[in-house]
Amino acid sequence: MPRLHSALRRAAPALGLFAAARLTGLLVMAGWAWRIDRPPRRTLARSWDSDWYMLIAEHGYGRTLTWPDGAVQSDLAFFPLYPGLIRAVTAVLPVTSGSAGLLISWAGAATAALGIYAIGELLYGRRAATALVLLWGLLPHSIVLSMAYTEPVLTAFAAWSLYAVLTGRWLWAGALSALAGLARPNGIAVAAAVLAAAGYSALKARGDARGGRLEEADREARGEARERDRGKARERDRERHREKARGRHRRLWAGAALAPAGWCAYVLYVGFRTGDPLGGYFAVQRGWTSKFDFGVGALRVVRDIVLRPALLPMVLAILIVAASVVLFALLVLARPPVALLVYTGVLVLITVGGSGFFESKPRFLLPAFPLLLPLARAMTKARPGAAALVTVALAGLSFAYGTYLLMLSPIAL
């Protein structure tokens, strides 16, 4: 507890800035909603995909929509953790499903911000961590962090799973990754990060052990081994060290095995429910026009946007996705830990290479907070005036565009 209190004190400025950013965005949106006579709470709780989650929480799975062209959209496309949490909250609190969804999303956003700060502080210090959290709260699509959507919950589990990897807590990393895999389809990125980091750590440990054996052989050749091995106490110390290493090894692989369990369990559940164990879930996603085609469908959409007049969300989606690719290249050059690199790379790959709902791609990138690490580090090195100007510009864009997406945009988030 003392360490937790100390961590919260260090993170308090970052969390305060994040809360101020999101609260201001909510007030701007609410002001416009009242102006056009729309209830802000219902807009946040029952817009677009939020309504699907509320219906699953209230009635369970089984709802489908059939369109004139024969396309069938099933609610099995939506992962179960978020509606399960909503049902749990409404079972113990006298609130509606919409209010429960908002409480969960807001708690998830705050928990995610704390986890993002912890990672930033661990890698680059308090100033960079504070800038990282603030930038995440001021993204153009950050209004989603205040809605009844699953991105805040996924990001919370992802951030703390990655922090557990970076600090060597492999069982925590695997358990949190499994929960992330139950939150959203792109939660598989967390499992990929845990597995990659576990493999890298195991290879590094094997190399270190081999280097230690070579060093021991060299010492024996110089006659130093006899002095080192003298006495039973030293032998007991070595045995304890080996036992600790075996324990770390077991925890590492247990965490790695646990990491993809949530995602795989739900995909198999949908498969068995639809009669196709391995392909059923992906067939459900194709009903929503969502599939991974290495970016072919996305390129067609980009071509249409460039050649014809397009809505503002489509244009900004192109710019945000392009910026994410550039930021990922900068992140690679910064040589972050393997877990962060794999996690971010998988999220970017899924977003860029997937087809369907092009306007939603910026939302899919919200959990990819490591993309902001190069910008956060640059802000800590910039002059205060320049950093403040960038922050104000991002805040204006975030608040105005978030209001537009909820109040004026004719297409889904």
Short mmCIF file of C-alpha atoms in Angstrom, two decimals:
data_model
loop_
_atom_site.label_atom_id
_atom_site.label_comp_id
_atom_site.label_asym_id
_atom_site.label_seq_id
_atom_site.Cartn_x
_atom_site.Cartn_y
_atom_site.Cartn_z
CA MET A 1 0.00 0.00 0.00
CA PRO A 2 2.74 2.56 0.70
CA ARG A 3 4.17 1.91 -2.76
CA LEU A 4 0.69 2.30 -4.27
CA HIS A 5 0.15 5.59 -2.47
CA SER A 6 3.54 6.83 -3.63
CA ALA A 7 2.77 5.84 -7.21
CA LEU A 8 -0.60 7.62 -7.09
CA ARG A 9 1.03 10.78 -5.74
CA ARG A 10 3.54 10.78 -8.58
CA ALA A 11 0.81 10.15 -11.14
CA ALA A 12 -1.63 12.70 -9.69
CA PRO A 13 -0.62 15.60 -12.01
CA ALA A 14 -0.96 13.41 -15.10
CA LEU A 15 -4.30 11.98 -13.96
CA GLY A 16 -5.53 15.49 -13.14
CA LEU A 17 -4.64 16.76 -16.60
CA PHE A 18 -6.28 13.72 -18.19
CA ALA A 19 -9.46 14.21 -16.15
CA ALA A 20 -9.54 17.92 -17.00
CA ALA A 21 -9.15 17.17 -20.71
CA ARG A 22 -11.92 14.59 -20.77
CA LEU A 23 -14.26 16.64 -18.57
CA THR A 24 -13.81 19.69 -20.80
CA GLY A 25 -14.55 17.58 -23.85
CA LEU A 26 -17.70 16.28 -22.18
CA LEU A 27 -18.85 19.79 -21.28
CA VAL A 28 -18.36 21.01 -24.85
CA MET A 29 -20.29 18.04 -26.19
CA ALA A 30 -23.04 18.43 -23.59
CA GLY A 31 -23.42 22.12 -24.36
CA TRP A 32 -24.01 21.37 -28.03
CA ALA A 33 -26.35 18.48 -27.15
CA TRP A 34 -28.51 20.74 -24.99
CA ARG A 35 -28.48 23.34 -27.76
CA ILE A 36 -30.05 20.88 -30.21
CA ASP A 37 -32.26 19.30 -27.54
CA ARG A 38 -30.54 15.94 -27.26
CA PRO A 39 -29.89 14.25 -23.88
CA PRO A 40 -26.11 14.02 -23.40
CA ARG A 41 -26.15 10.95 -21.15
CA ARG A 42 -28.21 8.90 -23.57
CA THR A 43 -26.00 10.04 -26.44
CA LEU A 44 -22.92 8.80 -24.60
CA ALA A 45 -24.54 5.57 -23.46
CA ARG A 46 -26.59 4.40 -26.46
CA SER A 47 -24.83 5.60 -29.63
CA TRP A 48 -23.87 3.19 -32.42
CA ASP A 49 -22.14 0.06 -31.03
CA SER A 50 -23.01 1.04 -27.46
CA ASP A 51 -26.61 0.02 -28.12
CA TRP A 52 -25.50 -3.48 -29.15
CA TYR A 53 -23.54 -3.89 -25.91
CA MET A 54 -26.49 -2.71 -23.82
CA LEU A 55 -28.84 -5.16 -25.52
CA ILE A 56 -26.40 -8.02 -24.95
CA ALA A 57 -26.11 -7.05 -21.28
CA GLU A 58 -29.90 -6.88 -20.92
CA HIS A 59 -30.99 -9.89 -23.00
CA GLY A 60 -27.92 -11.98 -23.81
CA TYR A 61 -26.67 -12.98 -27.25
CA GLY A 62 -28.97 -13.85 -30.12
CA ARG A 63 -29.84 -10.60 -31.90
CA THR A 64 -29.29 -10.32 -35.67
CA LEU A 65 -30.04 -7.76 -38.36
CA THR A 66 -30.72 -8.82 -41.96
CA TRP A 67 -30.21 -6.23 -44.69
CA PRO A 68 -31.88 -6.08 -48.13
CA ASP A 69 -28.68 -7.25 -49.83
CA GLY A 70 -28.75 -10.44 -47.73
CA ALA A 71 -26.03 -9.43 -45.27
CA VAL A 72 -26.60 -10.72 -41.73
CA GLN A 73 -25.11 -8.87 -38.77
CA SER A 74 -25.00 -10.87 -35.54
CA ASP A 75 -24.29 -9.61 -32.05
CA LEU A 76 -21.81 -12.48 -31.68
CA ALA A 77 -19.30 -10.10 -33.28
CA PHE A 78 -19.15 -8.25 -29.93
CA PHE A 79 -16.89 -9.74 -27.27
CA PRO A 80 -18.45 -10.61 -23.89
CA LEU A 81 -16.39 -8.91 -21.17
CA TYR A 82 -17.95 -5.44 -21.37
CA PRO A 83 -21.61 -6.54 -21.42
CA GLY A 84 -20.78 -9.02 -18.67
CA LEU A 85 -19.41 -6.21 -16.52
CA ILE A 86 -22.51 -4.10 -17.24
CA ARG A 87 -24.77 -6.94 -16.12
CA ALA A 88 -22.70 -7.37 -12.96
CA VAL A 89 -22.90 -3.66 -12.09
CA THR A 90 -26.66 -3.48 -12.66
CA ALA A 91 -27.07 -6.53 -10.43
CA VAL A 92 -25.53 -4.75 -7.43
CA LEU A 93 -26.33 -1.07 -8.12
CA PRO A 94 -29.71 0.56 -8.84
CA VAL A 95 -28.63 1.96 -12.22
CA THR A 96 -29.62 1.40 -15.82
CA SER A 97 -27.46 -0.49 -18.29
CA GLY A 98 -26.43 2.77 -19.94
CA SER A 99 -25.29 4.31 -16.67
CA ALA A 100 -23.43 1.13 -15.74
CA GLY A 101 -21.70 1.14 -19.12
CA LEU A 102 -20.58 4.73 -18.63
CA LEU A 103 -19.30 4.02 -15.11
CA ILE A 104 -17.28 1.07 -16.41
CA SER A 105 -15.87 3.06 -19.32
CA TRP A 106 -14.89 6.01 -17.14
CA ALA A 107 -13.27 3.71 -14.57
CA GLY A 108 -11.50 1.91 -17.42
CA ALA A 109 -10.22 5.18 -18.88
CA ALA A 110 -8.85 6.29 -15.50
CA THR A 111 -7.23 2.90 -14.90
CA ALA A 112 -5.76 2.95 -18.40
CA ALA A 113 -4.36 6.46 -17.87
CA LEU A 114 -2.66 5.28 -14.66
CA GLY A 115 -1.20 2.26 -16.45
CA ILE A 116 0.02 4.40 -19.35
CA TYR A 117 1.66 6.75 -16.85
CA ALA A 118 3.33 3.81 -15.08
CA ILE A 119 4.83 2.58 -18.36
CA GLY A 120 5.98 6.05 -19.40
CA GLU A 121 7.56 6.73 -16.00
CA LEU A 122 9.30 3.35 -15.98
CA LEU A 123 10.85 3.95 -19.40
CA TYR A 124 11.44 7.70 -19.66
CA GLY A 125 10.59 9.44 -16.38
CA ARG A 126 7.76 11.49 -14.93
CA ARG A 127 7.68 14.35 -17.44
CA ALA A 128 7.45 12.07 -20.45
CA ALA A 129 4.83 9.95 -18.68
CA THR A 130 2.69 13.01 -17.93
CA ALA A 131 2.92 14.18 -21.53
CA LEU A 132 2.05 10.68 -22.74
CA VAL A 133 -1.14 10.53 -20.67
CA LEU A 134 -2.19 14.04 -21.72
CA LEU A 135 -1.62 13.30 -25.40
CA TRP A 136 -3.70 10.13 -25.12
CA GLY A 137 -6.53 12.11 -23.56
CA LEU A 138 -6.44 14.69 -26.36
CA LEU A 139 -6.53 12.42 -29.39
CA PRO A 140 -9.12 13.42 -32.03
CA HIS A 141 -11.26 10.38 -31.17
CA SER A 142 -10.77 10.56 -27.42
CA ILE A 143 -14.49 11.28 -26.93
CA VAL A 144 -14.78 7.48 -27.18
CA LEU A 145 -13.02 7.25 -23.81
CA SER A 146 -16.07 8.95 -22.28
CA MET A 147 -18.65 6.77 -24.07
CA ALA A 148 -20.09 3.33 -23.38
CA TYR A 149 -17.51 1.70 -25.64
CA THR A 150 -14.94 -1.01 -25.03
CA GLU A 151 -11.74 0.84 -25.94
CA PRO A 152 -11.15 2.21 -22.40
CA VAL A 153 -11.53 -1.26 -20.88
CA LEU A 154 -9.22 -2.86 -23.42
CA THR A 155 -6.59 -0.16 -22.96
CA ALA A 156 -6.70 -0.56 -19.18
CA PHE A 157 -6.03 -4.30 -19.32
CA ALA A 158 -3.45 -3.84 -22.09
CA ALA A 159 -1.50 -1.12 -20.28
CA TRP A 160 -1.25 -3.06 -17.02
CA SER A 161 -0.46 -6.32 -18.79
CA LEU A 162 2.40 -4.60 -20.61
CA TYR A 163 3.58 -3.02 -17.36
CA ALA A 164 3.58 -6.48 -15.77
CA VAL A 165 5.74 -7.75 -18.64
CA LEU A 166 8.18 -4.88 -18.27
CA THR A 167 8.52 -5.55 -14.53
CA GLY A 168 8.75 -9.36 -14.83
CA ARG A 169 5.33 -10.24 -13.36
CA TRP A 170 4.48 -12.92 -15.89
CA LEU A 171 1.39 -14.43 -14.26
CA TRP A 172 -0.19 -10.99 -13.94
CA ALA A 173 0.74 -10.26 -17.54
CA GLY A 174 -0.93 -13.44 -18.75
CA ALA A 175 -4.08 -13.00 -16.67
CA LEU A 176 -4.60 -9.38 -17.73
CA SER A 177 -3.90 -10.32 -21.33
CA ALA A 178 -6.59 -13.00 -21.15
CA LEU A 179 -9.09 -10.39 -19.94
CA ALA A 180 -8.02 -8.01 -22.70
CA GLY A 181 -8.72 -10.79 -25.18
CA LEU A 182 -12.29 -11.00 -23.88
CA ALA A 183 -12.83 -7.27 -24.35
CA ARG A 184 -12.29 -6.67 -28.07
CA PRO A 185 -11.15 -8.52 -31.20
CA ASN A 186 -7.92 -6.52 -31.36
CA GLY A 187 -7.19 -7.58 -27.78
CA ILE A 188 -5.17 -10.36 -29.44
CA ALA A 189 -2.42 -7.72 -29.75
CA VAL A 190 -1.83 -7.96 -25.99
CA ALA A 191 -1.42 -11.74 -26.17
CA ALA A 192 0.99 -11.37 -29.08
CA ALA A 193 3.05 -8.91 -27.03
CA VAL A 194 3.19 -11.21 -23.97
CA LEU A 195 4.14 -14.23 -26.08
CA ALA A 196 6.85 -12.32 -27.96
CA ALA A 197 8.29 -10.86 -24.76
CA ALA A 198 8.25 -14.28 -23.06
CA GLY A 199 10.08 -15.88 -25.99
CA TYR A 200 12.63 -13.08 -26.08
CA SER A 201 13.18 -13.30 -22.32
CA ALA A 202 13.63 -17.08 -22.49
CA LEU A 203 16.17 -16.81 -25.31
CA LYS A 204 18.04 -14.10 -23.45
CA ALA A 205 18.09 -16.18 -20.27
CA ARG A 206 19.43 -19.17 -22.21
CA GLY A 207 22.13 -17.00 -23.72
CA ASP A 208 23.03 -15.60 -20.30
CA ALA A 209 23.18 -19.12 -18.86
CA ARG A 210 25.42 -20.28 -21.69
CA GLY A 211 27.63 -17.26 -21.18
CA GLY A 212 27.81 -18.10 -17.49
CA ARG A 213 28.85 -21.66 -18.27
CA LEU A 214 31.56 -20.43 -20.62
CA GLU A 215 32.80 -18.02 -17.96
CA GLU A 216 32.85 -20.84 -15.40
CA ALA A 217 34.86 -23.06 -17.76
CA ASP A 218 37.30 -20.24 -18.28
CA ARG A 219 37.70 -19.78 -14.54
CA GLU A 220 38.28 -23.48 -14.07
CA ALA A 221 41.01 -23.28 -16.69
CA ARG A 222 42.64 -20.55 -14.64
CA GLY A 223 42.23 -22.48 -11.39
CA GLU A 224 39.67 -20.07 -9.94
CA ALA A 225 36.71 -22.46 -9.79
CA ARG A 226 38.03 -24.38 -6.79
CA GLU A 227 38.04 -21.25 -4.67
CA ARG A 228 34.55 -20.26 -5.73
CA ASP A 229 33.05 -23.72 -5.09
CA ARG A 230 34.60 -24.15 -1.67
CA GLY A 231 32.20 -24.78 1.20
CA LYS A 232 28.71 -26.15 1.56
CA ALA A 233 27.18 -22.71 2.18
CA ARG A 234 28.12 -21.55 -1.28
CA GLU A 235 26.65 -24.70 -2.79
CA ARG A 236 23.34 -24.06 -0.99
CA ASP A 237 23.32 -20.48 -2.27
CA ARG A 238 23.80 -21.70 -5.81
CA GLU A 239 20.98 -24.23 -5.42
CA ARG A 240 18.62 -21.54 -4.12
CA HIS A 241 19.55 -19.36 -7.08
CA ARG A 242 18.83 -22.20 -9.50
CA GLU A 243 15.48 -22.90 -7.84
CA LYS A 244 14.49 -19.23 -8.15
CA ALA A 245 15.47 -19.29 -11.81
CA ARG A 246 13.34 -22.41 -12.38
CA GLY A 247 10.41 -20.69 -10.63
CA ARG A 248 10.78 -17.61 -12.84
CA HIS A 249 10.92 -19.88 -15.88
CA ARG A 250 7.72 -21.68 -14.88
CA ARG A 251 5.88 -18.41 -14.22
CA LEU A 252 7.07 -17.01 -17.55
CA TRP A 253 5.65 -19.89 -19.58
CA ALA A 254 2.48 -20.10 -17.47
CA GLY A 255 1.82 -16.44 -18.18
CA ALA A 256 2.56 -16.94 -21.86
CA ALA A 257 0.14 -19.88 -22.05
CA LEU A 258 -2.57 -17.88 -20.27
CA ALA A 259 -2.21 -14.76 -22.42
CA PRO A 260 -4.28 -15.80 -25.49
CA ALA A 261 -6.81 -17.84 -23.49
CA GLY A 262 -9.58 -15.22 -23.38
CA TRP A 263 -9.49 -14.38 -27.08
CA CYS A 264 -9.25 -18.00 -28.17
CA ALA A 265 -12.04 -19.09 -25.82
CA TYR A 266 -14.53 -16.61 -27.25
CA VAL A 267 -13.57 -17.27 -30.87
CA LEU A 268 -14.07 -21.01 -30.28
CA TYR A 269 -17.35 -20.38 -28.44
CA VAL A 270 -18.74 -18.47 -31.44
CA GLY A 271 -17.41 -21.16 -33.75
CA PHE A 272 -19.17 -23.98 -31.89
CA ARG A 273 -22.33 -21.93 -31.56
CA THR A 274 -22.46 -21.32 -35.32
CA GLY A 275 -21.46 -24.89 -36.23
CA ASP A 276 -18.01 -24.03 -37.58
CA PRO A 277 -15.50 -24.24 -34.67
CA LEU A 278 -12.56 -22.64 -36.45
CA GLY A 279 -14.25 -20.38 -38.98
CA GLY A 280 -17.55 -19.42 -37.38
CA TYR A 281 -16.34 -16.27 -35.67
CA PHE A 282 -14.64 -14.99 -38.82
CA ALA A 283 -17.84 -15.67 -40.80
CA VAL A 284 -19.72 -13.53 -38.28
CA GLN A 285 -17.20 -10.74 -38.78
CA ARG A 286 -17.57 -10.96 -42.56
CA GLY A 287 -21.27 -10.28 -42.04
CA TRP A 288 -20.14 -6.91 -40.70
CA THR A 289 -17.85 -6.50 -43.77
CA SER A 290 -14.85 -6.91 -41.43
CA LYS A 291 -12.00 -9.11 -42.61
CA PHE A 292 -8.24 -8.97 -42.90
CA ASP A 293 -7.25 -8.57 -46.55
CA PHE A 294 -3.81 -6.94 -46.15
CA GLY A 295 -5.25 -3.49 -46.83
CA VAL A 296 -6.82 -4.16 -50.25
CA GLY A 297 -10.27 -3.01 -49.16
CA ALA A 298 -8.84 -0.03 -47.30
CA LEU A 299 -6.92 1.08 -50.40
CA ARG A 300 -10.13 1.01 -52.42
CA VAL A 301 -11.81 3.25 -49.86
CA VAL A 302 -8.84 5.62 -49.90
CA ARG A 303 -9.04 5.80 -53.69
CA ASP A 304 -12.74 6.67 -53.53
CA ILE A 305 -12.14 9.35 -50.90
CA VAL A 306 -9.38 10.95 -52.96
CA LEU A 307 -11.32 10.89 -56.24
CA ARG A 308 -14.76 11.90 -54.93
CA PRO A 309 -16.17 14.30 -52.32
CA ALA A 310 -16.09 12.62 -48.92
CA LEU A 311 -17.39 13.22 -45.42
CA LEU A 312 -15.07 14.79 -42.86
CA PRO A 313 -14.69 11.61 -40.73
CA MET A 314 -13.48 9.68 -43.77
CA VAL A 315 -10.87 12.31 -44.62
CA LEU A 316 -9.63 12.54 -41.04
CA ALA A 317 -9.53 8.74 -40.84
CA ILE A 318 -7.03 8.70 -43.71
CA LEU A 319 -4.89 11.35 -42.03
CA ILE A 320 -4.96 9.62 -38.63
CA VAL A 321 -4.11 6.20 -40.05
CA ALA A 322 -1.26 7.70 -42.11
CA ALA A 323 0.03 9.50 -39.01
CA SER A 324 -0.09 6.23 -37.06
CA VAL A 325 2.14 4.54 -39.63
CA VAL A 326 4.66 7.39 -39.38
CA LEU A 327 4.55 7.32 -35.58
CA PHE A 328 5.08 3.56 -35.59
CA ALA A 329 8.20 4.04 -37.72
CA LEU A 330 9.46 6.60 -35.18
CA LEU A 331 8.68 4.18 -32.37
CA VAL A 332 10.72 1.45 -34.06
CA LEU A 333 13.67 3.83 -34.38
CA ALA A 334 13.41 4.59 -30.65
CA ARG A 335 13.96 0.85 -29.92
CA PRO A 336 11.33 0.37 -27.19
CA PRO A 337 10.93 -2.90 -25.28
CA VAL A 338 9.81 -5.86 -27.37
CA ALA A 339 6.40 -6.06 -25.73
CA LEU A 340 5.49 -2.46 -26.61
CA LEU A 341 6.77 -2.83 -30.15
CA VAL A 342 4.84 -6.03 -30.86
CA TYR A 343 1.64 -4.77 -29.20
CA THR A 344 1.65 -1.56 -31.20
CA GLY A 345 2.70 -3.25 -34.42
CA VAL A 346 -0.15 -5.76 -34.24
CA LEU A 347 -2.71 -3.02 -33.56
CA VAL A 348 -1.44 -0.95 -36.50
CA LEU A 349 -1.35 -4.03 -38.74
CA ILE A 350 -4.94 -4.99 -37.86
CA THR A 351 -6.11 -1.43 -38.47
CA VAL A 352 -4.29 -0.86 -41.73
CA GLY A 353 -4.76 -4.37 -43.11
CA GLY A 354 -8.43 -4.79 -42.21
CA SER A 355 -11.37 -3.88 -44.42
CA GLY A 356 -14.77 -2.59 -43.42
CA PHE A 357 -15.83 0.49 -41.45
CA PHE A 358 -12.94 2.65 -42.58
CA GLU A 359 -14.34 5.58 -40.59
CA SER A 360 -13.81 3.55 -37.38
CA LYS A 361 -10.08 2.95 -37.88
CA PRO A 362 -9.02 5.91 -35.68
CA ARG A 363 -11.10 4.40 -32.87
CA PHE A 364 -9.37 1.06 -33.36
CA LEU A 365 -6.05 2.86 -32.81
CA LEU A 366 -7.03 4.41 -29.47
CA PRO A 367 -5.47 1.52 -27.47
CA ALA A 368 -2.18 1.98 -29.38
CA PHE A 369 -0.85 4.51 -26.85
CA PRO A 370 2.85 3.61 -27.39
CA LEU A 371 2.56 5.42 -30.74
CA LEU A 372 2.57 8.61 -28.70
CA LEU A 373 5.87 7.90 -26.94
CA PRO A 374 8.02 9.71 -29.55
CA LEU A 375 5.74 12.77 -29.34
CA ALA A 376 5.72 12.70 -25.53
CA ARG A 377 9.51 12.61 -25.41
CA ALA A 378 9.71 15.42 -27.96
CA MET A 379 7.36 17.56 -25.86
CA THR A 380 9.56 17.16 -22.79
CA LYS A 381 12.52 18.50 -24.79
CA ALA A 382 10.64 21.35 -26.46
CA ARG A 383 10.36 24.88 -25.14
CA PRO A 384 7.45 25.35 -22.72
CA GLY A 385 5.74 27.80 -25.06
CA ALA A 386 5.90 25.40 -27.99
CA ALA A 387 4.65 22.49 -25.88
CA ALA A 388 1.76 24.61 -24.59
CA LEU A 389 0.84 25.68 -28.13
CA VAL A 390 0.75 22.05 -29.32
CA THR A 391 -1.37 21.08 -26.31
CA VAL A 392 -3.89 23.86 -26.91
CA ALA A 393 -4.15 22.99 -30.61
CA LEU A 394 -4.72 19.30 -29.85
CA ALA A 395 -7.30 20.19 -27.20
CA GLY A 396 -9.24 22.38 -29.62
CA LEU A 397 -9.24 19.66 -32.27
CA SER A 398 -10.22 16.95 -29.77
CA PHE A 399 -13.11 18.87 -28.21
CA ALA A 400 -14.52 20.18 -31.48
CA TYR A 401 -14.14 16.94 -33.42
CA GLY A 402 -15.49 14.81 -30.58
CA THR A 403 -18.61 16.97 -30.48
CA TYR A 404 -18.95 16.72 -34.24
CA LEU A 405 -18.67 12.92 -34.20
CA LEU A 406 -21.46 12.53 -31.66
CA MET A 407 -23.76 15.39 -32.61
CA LEU A 408 -23.39 15.96 -36.36
CA SER A 409 -21.63 13.08 -38.12
CA PRO A 410 -24.01 10.86 -40.12
CA ILE A 411 -21.71 7.82 -39.96
CA ALA A 412 -20.65 5.54 -37.12
CA LEU A 413 -17.68 6.14 -34.87
#
